[in-house]
Amino acid sequence: MNGKEQLGEFLQTRRSQLQPEDLGIPDYGERRRVPGLRREELALLAGVSVSYYTRLEQGQSLNASPQVLDAIARALRLEEAERLHLHNLARSSATGPGRGRRPTPERVTEATGQLLEALVHVPAIVTGRRGDVLAWNTLGHALFAGHLDPGAPDRPAERPNMARLVFLDAHTRALYADWPAKARAVVGNLRLVAGRYPDDTALHALVGELSAKSADFASMWADHRVTACAVATYEMRHPLVGPLTVTQQTLSQGPGGQEQGQNIVVATTEADSPARTTLALLAQVSPQHAPARPGVRATSA
């Protein structure tokens, strides 16, 4: 799907999700043929002409100004991450499709490896832009994917992918008491990444694979929700140590990592909480393993 089509689908979907009564628009008892706002209603709220907005949805109007995009974002009641996504889609539709090519394998920088090594008591994993696991420490492997080969991230062709695990792996699905919330966060983040990297063929292949293999993913992807997975709290049900509540935080990397879309995902627990005790128990029962990346020693709590 090209940038124009993505922009049009995003606008149409989000417009259909707005209810007129929520915006104070009277319906006078009339029956609407389609859900959500009409184009003319959205255009009026955004302060643009109906014909202009229609062309924008249909991919016939390029180079929309940032001011117009922000006005449409306000009319659609988009959150900040969604507003940025709208700008990314508009930029992609204006520049046209780039030369699609499969990106080179991602690598963890030495600085990131040192940070991962320092996080002794905290489960941590390094993920690439598409959610591929590039490295993890011992506790991160034990918490998120203890059923997988600990050395898998060191082999690019065998790296686990967090989206695949959440949607296609029974062990990972069972880890989350509220699996739909975790799944929606994963899809929302993938939508955000797709807007930033519209020419990433590997990302398109991943979305196609998940859409074909998971009806849940296909349904959530069609919803066009965008989520910046910065901080979220989840109740996890670990098969070795039982339930624990963790706060998952995604830390964006600096030069050398951020440009590639790499992140460090850490899971923390409240001080003096049962979850903190459970996490310490997991550290004790987890087998030690070799480093997931040369130069990154295995860590343990």
PDB file of C-alpha atoms in Angstrom:
ATOM      1  CA  MET A   1       0.000   0.000   0.000  1.00  0.00           C
ATOM      2  CA  ASN A   2       1.467   3.383  -0.982  1.00  0.00           C
ATOM      3  CA  GLY A   3       1.563   6.524   1.119  1.00  0.00           C
ATOM      4  CA  LYS A   4      -1.542   8.055  -0.461  1.00  0.00           C
ATOM      5  CA  GLU A   5      -3.600   4.956   0.263  1.00  0.00           C
ATOM      6  CA  GLN A   6      -2.327   4.772   3.852  1.00  0.00           C
ATOM      7  CA  LEU A   7      -3.181   8.429   4.445  1.00  0.00           C
ATOM      8  CA  GLY A   8      -6.654   8.025   2.964  1.00  0.00           C
ATOM      9  CA  GLU A   9      -7.415   4.892   4.981  1.00  0.00           C
ATOM     10  CA  PHE A  10      -6.194   6.503   8.191  1.00  0.00           C
ATOM     11  CA  LEU A  11      -8.400   9.568   7.711  1.00  0.00           C
ATOM     12  CA  GLN A  12     -11.448   7.547   6.690  1.00  0.00           C
ATOM     13  CA  THR A  13     -11.109   5.094   9.579  1.00  0.00           C
ATOM     14  CA  ARG A  14     -10.591   7.730  12.236  1.00  0.00           C
ATOM     15  CA  ARG A  15     -13.472   9.820  10.853  1.00  0.00           C
ATOM     16  CA  SER A  16     -15.768   6.793  11.043  1.00  0.00           C
ATOM     17  CA  GLN A  17     -14.836   6.319  14.715  1.00  0.00           C
ATOM     18  CA  LEU A  18     -16.091   9.759  15.749  1.00  0.00           C
ATOM     19  CA  GLN A  19     -19.721   9.996  16.838  1.00  0.00           C
ATOM     20  CA  PRO A  20     -21.565  13.223  15.930  1.00  0.00           C
ATOM     21  CA  GLU A  21     -23.182  13.468  19.358  1.00  0.00           C
ATOM     22  CA  ASP A  22     -19.747  13.413  21.008  1.00  0.00           C
ATOM     23  CA  LEU A  23     -18.877  16.580  19.111  1.00  0.00           C
ATOM     24  CA  GLY A  24     -22.173  18.343  19.673  1.00  0.00           C
ATOM     25  CA  ILE A  25     -23.378  17.831  16.098  1.00  0.00           C
ATOM     26  CA  PRO A  26     -27.190  17.352  15.990  1.00  0.00           C
ATOM     27  CA  ASP A  27     -28.496  14.502  13.859  1.00  0.00           C
ATOM     28  CA  TYR A  28     -32.146  15.630  13.816  1.00  0.00           C
ATOM     29  CA  GLY A  29     -33.212  11.998  14.034  1.00  0.00           C
ATOM     30  CA  GLU A  30     -31.853  11.172  10.610  1.00  0.00           C
ATOM     31  CA  ARG A  31     -30.402   7.759   9.886  1.00  0.00           C
ATOM     32  CA  ARG A  32     -26.832   7.738   8.670  1.00  0.00           C
ATOM     33  CA  ARG A  33     -25.791   5.311   5.959  1.00  0.00           C
ATOM     34  CA  VAL A  34     -22.260   4.990   7.338  1.00  0.00           C
ATOM     35  CA  PRO A  35     -20.944   5.321  10.900  1.00  0.00           C
ATOM     36  CA  GLY A  36     -19.116   8.372  12.164  1.00  0.00           C
ATOM     37  CA  LEU A  37     -18.826  11.872  10.784  1.00  0.00           C
ATOM     38  CA  ARG A  38     -19.565  12.869   7.229  1.00  0.00           C
ATOM     39  CA  ARG A  39     -16.753  14.437   5.241  1.00  0.00           C
ATOM     40  CA  GLU A  40     -18.492  17.807   5.239  1.00  0.00           C
ATOM     41  CA  GLU A  41     -18.825  17.726   9.028  1.00  0.00           C
ATOM     42  CA  LEU A  42     -15.159  16.906   9.519  1.00  0.00           C
ATOM     43  CA  ALA A  43     -14.139  19.576   7.009  1.00  0.00           C
ATOM     44  CA  LEU A  44     -16.237  22.160   8.858  1.00  0.00           C
ATOM     45  CA  LEU A  45     -14.622  21.250  12.183  1.00  0.00           C
ATOM     46  CA  ALA A  46     -11.154  21.486  10.634  1.00  0.00           C
ATOM     47  CA  GLY A  47     -11.868  24.766   8.862  1.00  0.00           C
ATOM     48  CA  VAL A  48     -11.132  23.479   5.359  1.00  0.00           C
ATOM     49  CA  SER A  49     -13.340  23.134   2.307  1.00  0.00           C
ATOM     50  CA  VAL A  50     -15.200  19.890   1.727  1.00  0.00           C
ATOM     51  CA  SER A  51     -13.659  19.510  -1.714  1.00  0.00           C
ATOM     52  CA  TYR A  52     -10.135  19.922  -0.320  1.00  0.00           C
ATOM     53  CA  TYR A  53     -10.701  17.399   2.465  1.00  0.00           C
ATOM     54  CA  THR A  54     -12.259  14.943   0.021  1.00  0.00           C
ATOM     55  CA  ARG A  55      -9.237  15.196  -2.274  1.00  0.00           C
ATOM     56  CA  LEU A  56      -6.956  14.634   0.716  1.00  0.00           C
ATOM     57  CA  GLU A  57      -8.787  11.432   1.669  1.00  0.00           C
ATOM     58  CA  GLN A  58      -8.671  10.268  -1.930  1.00  0.00           C
ATOM     59  CA  GLY A  59      -4.957  10.953  -2.291  1.00  0.00           C
ATOM     60  CA  GLN A  60      -5.507  13.676  -4.876  1.00  0.00           C
ATOM     61  CA  SER A  61      -4.239  16.619  -2.811  1.00  0.00           C
ATOM     62  CA  LEU A  62      -0.528  16.669  -2.019  1.00  0.00           C
ATOM     63  CA  ASN A  63       1.653  18.914   0.127  1.00  0.00           C
ATOM     64  CA  ALA A  64      -0.914  19.671   2.820  1.00  0.00           C
ATOM     65  CA  SER A  65       0.537  22.317   5.124  1.00  0.00           C
ATOM     66  CA  PRO A  66       1.432  21.464   8.728  1.00  0.00           C
ATOM     67  CA  GLN A  67      -1.227  23.943   9.874  1.00  0.00           C
ATOM     68  CA  VAL A  68      -3.944  22.167   7.883  1.00  0.00           C
ATOM     69  CA  LEU A  69      -2.816  18.762   9.142  1.00  0.00           C
ATOM     70  CA  ASP A  70      -2.873  20.013  12.727  1.00  0.00           C
ATOM     71  CA  ALA A  71      -6.383  21.401  12.215  1.00  0.00           C
ATOM     72  CA  ILE A  72      -7.544  18.020  10.899  1.00  0.00           C
ATOM     73  CA  ALA A  73      -5.816  16.284  13.795  1.00  0.00           C
ATOM     74  CA  ARG A  74      -7.699  18.467  16.262  1.00  0.00           C
ATOM     75  CA  ALA A  75     -10.995  17.806  14.489  1.00  0.00           C
ATOM     76  CA  LEU A  76     -10.322  14.065  14.622  1.00  0.00           C
ATOM     77  CA  ARG A  77      -9.313  14.389  18.292  1.00  0.00           C
ATOM     78  CA  LEU A  78      -5.995  12.692  17.656  1.00  0.00           C
ATOM     79  CA  GLU A  79      -3.496  12.223  20.448  1.00  0.00           C
ATOM     80  CA  GLU A  80       0.071  13.453  20.007  1.00  0.00           C
ATOM     81  CA  ALA A  81       1.431  10.178  18.649  1.00  0.00           C
ATOM     82  CA  GLU A  82      -1.472  10.016  16.196  1.00  0.00           C
ATOM     83  CA  ARG A  83      -0.898  13.623  15.116  1.00  0.00           C
ATOM     84  CA  LEU A  84       2.752  12.866  14.347  1.00  0.00           C
ATOM     85  CA  HIS A  85       1.650   9.747  12.474  1.00  0.00           C
ATOM     86  CA  LEU A  86      -0.688  11.860  10.337  1.00  0.00           C
ATOM     87  CA  HIS A  87       2.205  14.177   9.453  1.00  0.00           C
ATOM     88  CA  ASN A  88       4.407  11.184   8.570  1.00  0.00           C
ATOM     89  CA  LEU A  89       1.732   9.742   6.291  1.00  0.00           C
ATOM     90  CA  ALA A  90       1.176  13.086   4.590  1.00  0.00           C
ATOM     91  CA  ARG A  91       4.911  13.503   4.052  1.00  0.00           C
ATOM     92  CA  SER A  92       5.140  10.025   2.562  1.00  0.00           C
ATOM     93  CA  SER A  93       2.197  10.608   0.222  1.00  0.00           C
ATOM     94  CA  ALA A  94       3.725  13.884  -0.978  1.00  0.00           C
ATOM     95  CA  THR A  95       7.177  12.499  -1.724  1.00  0.00           C
ATOM     96  CA  GLY A  96       5.888   9.342  -3.405  1.00  0.00           C
ATOM     97  CA  PRO A  97       7.128   5.802  -2.905  1.00  0.00           C
ATOM     98  CA  GLY A  98      10.827   5.421  -2.235  1.00  0.00           C
ATOM     99  CA  ARG A  99      13.042   2.708  -3.509  1.00  0.00           C
ATOM    100  CA  GLY A 100      12.029  -0.269  -1.412  1.00  0.00           C
ATOM    101  CA  ARG A 101      14.885  -2.421  -0.244  1.00  0.00           C
ATOM    102  CA  ARG A 102      15.449  -4.825   2.563  1.00  0.00           C
ATOM    103  CA  PRO A 103      17.377  -3.087   5.335  1.00  0.00           C
ATOM    104  CA  THR A 104      20.689  -4.475   6.514  1.00  0.00           C
ATOM    105  CA  PRO A 105      20.597  -6.530   9.731  1.00  0.00           C
ATOM    106  CA  GLU A 106      20.403  -4.348  12.829  1.00  0.00           C
ATOM    107  CA  ARG A 107      23.205  -4.436  15.386  1.00  0.00           C
ATOM    108  CA  VAL A 108      23.461  -3.351  18.992  1.00  0.00           C
ATOM    109  CA  THR A 109      25.967  -0.572  19.612  1.00  0.00           C
ATOM    110  CA  GLU A 110      28.726  -0.991  22.180  1.00  0.00           C
ATOM    111  CA  ALA A 111      27.172   1.700  24.376  1.00  0.00           C
ATOM    112  CA  THR A 112      23.822  -0.081  24.354  1.00  0.00           C
ATOM    113  CA  GLY A 113      25.580  -3.332  25.211  1.00  0.00           C
ATOM    114  CA  GLN A 114      27.194  -1.700  28.210  1.00  0.00           C
ATOM    115  CA  LEU A 115      23.839  -0.350  29.376  1.00  0.00           C
ATOM    116  CA  LEU A 116      22.262  -3.774  29.022  1.00  0.00           C
ATOM    117  CA  GLU A 117      25.099  -5.276  31.056  1.00  0.00           C
ATOM    118  CA  ALA A 118      24.578  -2.696  33.810  1.00  0.00           C
ATOM    119  CA  LEU A 119      20.878  -3.531  34.228  1.00  0.00           C
ATOM    120  CA  VAL A 120      21.609  -6.441  36.545  1.00  0.00           C
ATOM    121  CA  HIS A 121      18.376  -6.551  38.537  1.00  0.00           C
ATOM    122  CA  VAL A 122      16.021  -5.396  35.781  1.00  0.00           C
ATOM    123  CA  PRO A 123      14.632  -7.506  32.905  1.00  0.00           C
ATOM    124  CA  ALA A 124      15.743  -5.766  29.720  1.00  0.00           C
ATOM    125  CA  ILE A 125      15.701  -6.457  25.996  1.00  0.00           C
ATOM    126  CA  VAL A 126      16.931  -4.451  23.012  1.00  0.00           C
ATOM    127  CA  THR A 127      14.505  -4.343  20.089  1.00  0.00           C
ATOM    128  CA  GLY A 128      14.899  -3.089  16.538  1.00  0.00           C
ATOM    129  CA  ARG A 129      12.453  -0.915  14.649  1.00  0.00           C
ATOM    130  CA  ARG A 130      10.249  -3.894  13.665  1.00  0.00           C
ATOM    131  CA  GLY A 131      10.336  -5.440  17.150  1.00  0.00           C
ATOM    132  CA  ASP A 132      13.122  -7.948  16.463  1.00  0.00           C
ATOM    133  CA  VAL A 133      14.980  -8.852  19.660  1.00  0.00           C
ATOM    134  CA  LEU A 134      18.593  -7.792  19.119  1.00  0.00           C
ATOM    135  CA  ALA A 135      19.815  -8.659  22.623  1.00  0.00           C
ATOM    136  CA  TRP A 136      18.580  -9.368  26.136  1.00  0.00           C
ATOM    137  CA  ASN A 137      20.012  -9.857  29.576  1.00  0.00           C
ATOM    138  CA  THR A 138      19.419 -13.021  31.571  1.00  0.00           C
ATOM    139  CA  LEU A 139      16.400 -11.684  33.436  1.00  0.00           C
ATOM    140  CA  GLY A 140      14.888 -10.199  30.271  1.00  0.00           C
ATOM    141  CA  HIS A 141      15.130 -13.566  28.549  1.00  0.00           C
ATOM    142  CA  ALA A 142      13.654 -15.332  31.587  1.00  0.00           C
ATOM    143  CA  LEU A 143      10.693 -12.966  31.898  1.00  0.00           C
ATOM    144  CA  PHE A 144       9.731 -12.413  28.270  1.00  0.00           C
ATOM    145  CA  ALA A 145      10.842 -15.561  26.453  1.00  0.00           C
ATOM    146  CA  GLY A 146      12.311 -18.184  28.739  1.00  0.00           C
ATOM    147  CA  HIS A 147      10.987 -20.919  26.446  1.00  0.00           C
ATOM    148  CA  LEU A 148      13.218 -19.759  23.575  1.00  0.00           C
ATOM    149  CA  ASP A 149      16.895 -20.330  22.858  1.00  0.00           C
ATOM    150  CA  PRO A 150      18.785 -17.666  24.844  1.00  0.00           C
ATOM    151  CA  GLY A 151      21.286 -17.245  22.020  1.00  0.00           C
ATOM    152  CA  ALA A 152      18.681 -16.576  19.310  1.00  0.00           C
ATOM    153  CA  PRO A 153      19.155 -12.768  19.223  1.00  0.00           C
ATOM    154  CA  ASP A 154      22.789 -13.287  18.214  1.00  0.00           C
ATOM    155  CA  ARG A 155      21.671 -14.957  14.957  1.00  0.00           C
ATOM    156  CA  PRO A 156      19.872 -12.425  12.707  1.00  0.00           C
ATOM    157  CA  ALA A 157      17.941 -15.084  10.788  1.00  0.00           C
ATOM    158  CA  GLU A 158      16.560 -16.580  14.023  1.00  0.00           C
ATOM    159  CA  ARG A 159      15.867 -13.464  16.075  1.00  0.00           C
ATOM    160  CA  PRO A 160      12.544 -13.534  17.921  1.00  0.00           C
ATOM    161  CA  ASN A 161      10.117 -10.802  16.951  1.00  0.00           C
ATOM    162  CA  MET A 162       7.932  -9.374  19.705  1.00  0.00           C
ATOM    163  CA  ALA A 163       4.893  -8.904  17.450  1.00  0.00           C
ATOM    164  CA  ARG A 164       5.110 -12.506  16.240  1.00  0.00           C
ATOM    165  CA  LEU A 165       5.458 -13.704  19.824  1.00  0.00           C
ATOM    166  CA  VAL A 166       2.462 -11.721  21.055  1.00  0.00           C
ATOM    167  CA  PHE A 167       0.157 -12.853  18.247  1.00  0.00           C
ATOM    168  CA  LEU A 168       1.459 -16.272  17.202  1.00  0.00           C
ATOM    169  CA  ASP A 169       3.172 -17.757  20.264  1.00  0.00           C
ATOM    170  CA  ALA A 170       0.959 -19.475  22.845  1.00  0.00           C
ATOM    171  CA  HIS A 171       3.512 -19.052  25.650  1.00  0.00           C
ATOM    172  CA  THR A 172       3.745 -15.280  25.172  1.00  0.00           C
ATOM    173  CA  ARG A 173      -0.001 -14.893  24.800  1.00  0.00           C
ATOM    174  CA  ALA A 174      -0.520 -16.673  28.117  1.00  0.00           C
ATOM    175  CA  LEU A 175       1.988 -14.363  29.840  1.00  0.00           C
ATOM    176  CA  TYR A 176      -0.415 -11.411  29.797  1.00  0.00           C
ATOM    177  CA  ALA A 177      -3.570 -11.460  31.907  1.00  0.00           C
ATOM    178  CA  ASP A 178      -4.992  -8.717  29.682  1.00  0.00           C
ATOM    179  CA  TRP A 179      -3.663  -9.967  26.375  1.00  0.00           C
ATOM    180  CA  PRO A 180      -5.858  -7.682  24.211  1.00  0.00           C
ATOM    181  CA  ALA A 181      -4.330  -4.594  25.847  1.00  0.00           C
ATOM    182  CA  LYS A 182      -0.815  -5.820  25.108  1.00  0.00           C
ATOM    183  CA  ALA A 183      -1.799  -6.786  21.560  1.00  0.00           C
ATOM    184  CA  ARG A 184      -3.326  -3.379  20.837  1.00  0.00           C
ATOM    185  CA  ALA A 185      -0.168  -1.686  22.097  1.00  0.00           C
ATOM    186  CA  VAL A 186       1.976  -3.808  19.784  1.00  0.00           C
ATOM    187  CA  VAL A 187      -0.206  -3.059  16.754  1.00  0.00           C
ATOM    188  CA  GLY A 188      -0.396   0.634  17.582  1.00  0.00           C
ATOM    189  CA  ASN A 189       3.377   0.840  17.789  1.00  0.00           C
ATOM    190  CA  LEU A 190       3.786  -1.007  14.477  1.00  0.00           C
ATOM    191  CA  ARG A 191       1.430   1.522  12.866  1.00  0.00           C
ATOM    192  CA  LEU A 192       3.624   4.317  14.179  1.00  0.00           C
ATOM    193  CA  VAL A 193       6.760   2.663  12.817  1.00  0.00           C
ATOM    194  CA  ALA A 194       5.109   2.045   9.442  1.00  0.00           C
ATOM    195  CA  GLY A 195       4.437   5.759   9.139  1.00  0.00           C
ATOM    196  CA  ARG A 196       8.051   6.595   9.909  1.00  0.00           C
ATOM    197  CA  TYR A 197       9.534   4.004   7.553  1.00  0.00           C
ATOM    198  CA  PRO A 198       7.075   3.662   4.639  1.00  0.00           C
ATOM    199  CA  ASP A 199       9.679   1.978   2.394  1.00  0.00           C
ATOM    200  CA  ASP A 200      10.716  -0.753   4.838  1.00  0.00           C
ATOM    201  CA  THR A 201       9.955  -3.919   2.865  1.00  0.00           C
ATOM    202  CA  ALA A 202      10.738  -6.171   5.817  1.00  0.00           C
ATOM    203  CA  LEU A 203       8.130  -4.328   7.886  1.00  0.00           C
ATOM    204  CA  HIS A 204       5.549  -4.720   5.110  1.00  0.00           C
ATOM    205  CA  ALA A 205       6.340  -8.446   4.973  1.00  0.00           C
ATOM    206  CA  LEU A 206       5.877  -8.748   8.746  1.00  0.00           C
ATOM    207  CA  VAL A 207       2.493  -6.997   8.638  1.00  0.00           C
ATOM    208  CA  GLY A 208       1.398  -9.225   5.761  1.00  0.00           C
ATOM    209  CA  GLU A 209       2.464 -12.373   7.577  1.00  0.00           C
ATOM    210  CA  LEU A 210       0.681 -11.406  10.806  1.00  0.00           C
ATOM    211  CA  SER A 211      -2.454 -10.348   8.932  1.00  0.00           C
ATOM    212  CA  ALA A 212      -2.584 -13.727   7.195  1.00  0.00           C
ATOM    213  CA  LYS A 213      -1.886 -15.818  10.293  1.00  0.00           C
ATOM    214  CA  SER A 214      -3.823 -13.907  12.971  1.00  0.00           C
ATOM    215  CA  ALA A 215      -7.402 -12.694  12.624  1.00  0.00           C
ATOM    216  CA  ASP A 216      -6.880 -10.668  15.805  1.00  0.00           C
ATOM    217  CA  PHE A 217      -3.964  -8.825  14.261  1.00  0.00           C
ATOM    218  CA  ALA A 218      -5.818  -8.209  10.993  1.00  0.00           C
ATOM    219  CA  SER A 219      -8.772  -6.725  12.875  1.00  0.00           C
ATOM    220  CA  MET A 220      -6.599  -4.491  15.074  1.00  0.00           C
ATOM    221  CA  TRP A 221      -4.473  -3.369  12.123  1.00  0.00           C
ATOM    222  CA  ALA A 222      -7.578  -2.309  10.200  1.00  0.00           C
ATOM    223  CA  ASP A 223      -8.549  -0.097  13.143  1.00  0.00           C
ATOM    224  CA  HIS A 224      -5.628   2.293  12.359  1.00  0.00           C
ATOM    225  CA  ARG A 225      -4.961   3.031  16.021  1.00  0.00           C
ATOM    226  CA  VAL A 226      -1.537   4.500  16.734  1.00  0.00           C
ATOM    227  CA  THR A 227       0.217   4.035  20.064  1.00  0.00           C
ATOM    228  CA  ALA A 228       3.600   5.188  21.312  1.00  0.00           C
ATOM    229  CA  CYS A 229       4.512   2.369  23.705  1.00  0.00           C
ATOM    230  CA  ALA A 230       6.440   4.470  26.224  1.00  0.00           C
ATOM    231  CA  VAL A 231       5.085   3.230  29.578  1.00  0.00           C
ATOM    232  CA  ALA A 232       2.458   0.582  30.340  1.00  0.00           C
ATOM    233  CA  THR A 233       1.620  -1.605  33.329  1.00  0.00           C
ATOM    234  CA  TYR A 234       0.786  -5.276  32.787  1.00  0.00           C
ATOM    235  CA  GLU A 235      -0.147  -8.188  34.989  1.00  0.00           C
ATOM    236  CA  MET A 236       1.961 -11.110  33.840  1.00  0.00           C
ATOM    237  CA  ARG A 237       1.412 -14.801  34.626  1.00  0.00           C
ATOM    238  CA  HIS A 238       4.822 -16.423  34.493  1.00  0.00           C
ATOM    239  CA  PRO A 239       4.824 -20.246  34.275  1.00  0.00           C
ATOM    240  CA  LEU A 240       7.768 -20.575  36.700  1.00  0.00           C
ATOM    241  CA  VAL A 241       7.016 -18.028  39.428  1.00  0.00           C
ATOM    242  CA  GLY A 242       3.359 -17.106  38.997  1.00  0.00           C
ATOM    243  CA  PRO A 243       1.676 -13.696  38.698  1.00  0.00           C
ATOM    244  CA  LEU A 244       3.492 -10.380  38.943  1.00  0.00           C
ATOM    245  CA  THR A 245       2.675  -6.822  37.940  1.00  0.00           C
ATOM    246  CA  VAL A 246       5.373  -4.993  35.997  1.00  0.00           C
ATOM    247  CA  THR A 247       5.729  -1.595  34.374  1.00  0.00           C
ATOM    248  CA  GLN A 248       7.193  -1.938  30.908  1.00  0.00           C
ATOM    249  CA  GLN A 249       9.104   1.147  29.743  1.00  0.00           C
ATOM    250  CA  THR A 250      10.502   1.695  26.260  1.00  0.00           C
ATOM    251  CA  LEU A 251      13.662   3.791  26.208  1.00  0.00           C
ATOM    252  CA  SER A 252      14.647   5.234  22.826  1.00  0.00           C
ATOM    253  CA  GLN A 253      18.322   5.103  21.964  1.00  0.00           C
ATOM    254  CA  GLY A 254      20.583   8.007  21.027  1.00  0.00           C
ATOM    255  CA  PRO A 255      22.815   8.419  17.954  1.00  0.00           C
ATOM    256  CA  GLY A 256      23.480   5.126  16.237  1.00  0.00           C
ATOM    257  CA  GLY A 257      20.336   3.592  17.680  1.00  0.00           C
ATOM    258  CA  GLN A 258      17.538   6.106  17.420  1.00  0.00           C
ATOM    259  CA  GLU A 259      18.023   6.589  13.685  1.00  0.00           C
ATOM    260  CA  GLN A 260      17.512   2.850  13.278  1.00  0.00           C
ATOM    261  CA  GLY A 261      14.496   2.807  15.577  1.00  0.00           C
ATOM    262  CA  GLN A 262      16.169   0.752  18.306  1.00  0.00           C
ATOM    263  CA  ASN A 263      14.826   0.718  21.859  1.00  0.00           C
ATOM    264  CA  ILE A 264      15.554  -0.816  25.229  1.00  0.00           C
ATOM    265  CA  VAL A 265      12.468  -2.303  26.895  1.00  0.00           C
ATOM    266  CA  VAL A 266      12.743  -2.715  30.663  1.00  0.00           C
ATOM    267  CA  ALA A 267      10.301  -4.184  33.175  1.00  0.00           C
ATOM    268  CA  THR A 268      10.279  -2.673  36.662  1.00  0.00           C
ATOM    269  CA  THR A 269       8.315  -3.452  39.830  1.00  0.00           C
ATOM    270  CA  GLU A 270       7.252  -1.387  42.822  1.00  0.00           C
ATOM    271  CA  ALA A 271       9.604  -1.374  45.800  1.00  0.00           C
ATOM    272  CA  ASP A 272       8.694  -3.833  48.575  1.00  0.00           C
ATOM    273  CA  SER A 273       5.899  -5.275  46.446  1.00  0.00           C
ATOM    274  CA  PRO A 274       5.048  -8.960  45.948  1.00  0.00           C
ATOM    275  CA  ALA A 275       6.037  -8.480  42.306  1.00  0.00           C
ATOM    276  CA  ARG A 276       9.543  -7.383  43.358  1.00  0.00           C
ATOM    277  CA  THR A 277       9.868 -10.574  45.406  1.00  0.00           C
ATOM    278  CA  THR A 278       8.563 -12.662  42.508  1.00  0.00           C
ATOM    279  CA  LEU A 279      11.076 -11.088  40.141  1.00  0.00           C
ATOM    280  CA  ALA A 280      13.907 -11.856  42.550  1.00  0.00           C
ATOM    281  CA  LEU A 281      12.716 -15.460  42.669  1.00  0.00           C
ATOM    282  CA  LEU A 282      12.726 -15.608  38.870  1.00  0.00           C
ATOM    283  CA  ALA A 283      16.344 -14.434  38.889  1.00  0.00           C
ATOM    284  CA  GLN A 284      17.240 -17.293  41.225  1.00  0.00           C
ATOM    285  CA  VAL A 285      15.527 -20.048  39.262  1.00  0.00           C
ATOM    286  CA  SER A 286      16.581 -18.825  35.797  1.00  0.00           C
ATOM    287  CA  PRO A 287      19.467 -20.743  34.216  1.00  0.00           C
ATOM    288  CA  GLN A 288      22.512 -18.695  33.296  1.00  0.00           C
ATOM    289  CA  HIS A 289      23.321 -18.461  29.627  1.00  0.00           C
ATOM    290  CA  ALA A 290      25.914 -17.183  27.217  1.00  0.00           C
ATOM    291  CA  PRO A 291      25.729 -13.571  25.980  1.00  0.00           C
ATOM    292  CA  ALA A 292      23.194 -12.776  23.285  1.00  0.00           C
ATOM    293  CA  ARG A 293      25.702 -10.554  21.560  1.00  0.00           C
ATOM    294  CA  PRO A 294      29.507 -10.650  21.456  1.00  0.00           C
ATOM    295  CA  GLY A 295      30.817  -8.209  24.025  1.00  0.00           C
ATOM    296  CA  VAL A 296      27.678  -8.341  26.184  1.00  0.00           C
ATOM    297  CA  ARG A 297      28.180 -10.661  29.119  1.00  0.00           C
ATOM    298  CA  ALA A 298      25.256 -12.531  30.576  1.00  0.00           C
ATOM    299  CA  THR A 299      23.880 -10.789  33.654  1.00  0.00           C
ATOM    300  CA  SER A 300      22.010 -12.113  36.624  1.00  0.00           C
ATOM    301  CA  ALA A 301      20.336 -10.707  39.687  1.00  0.00           C
TER     302      ALA A 301
END
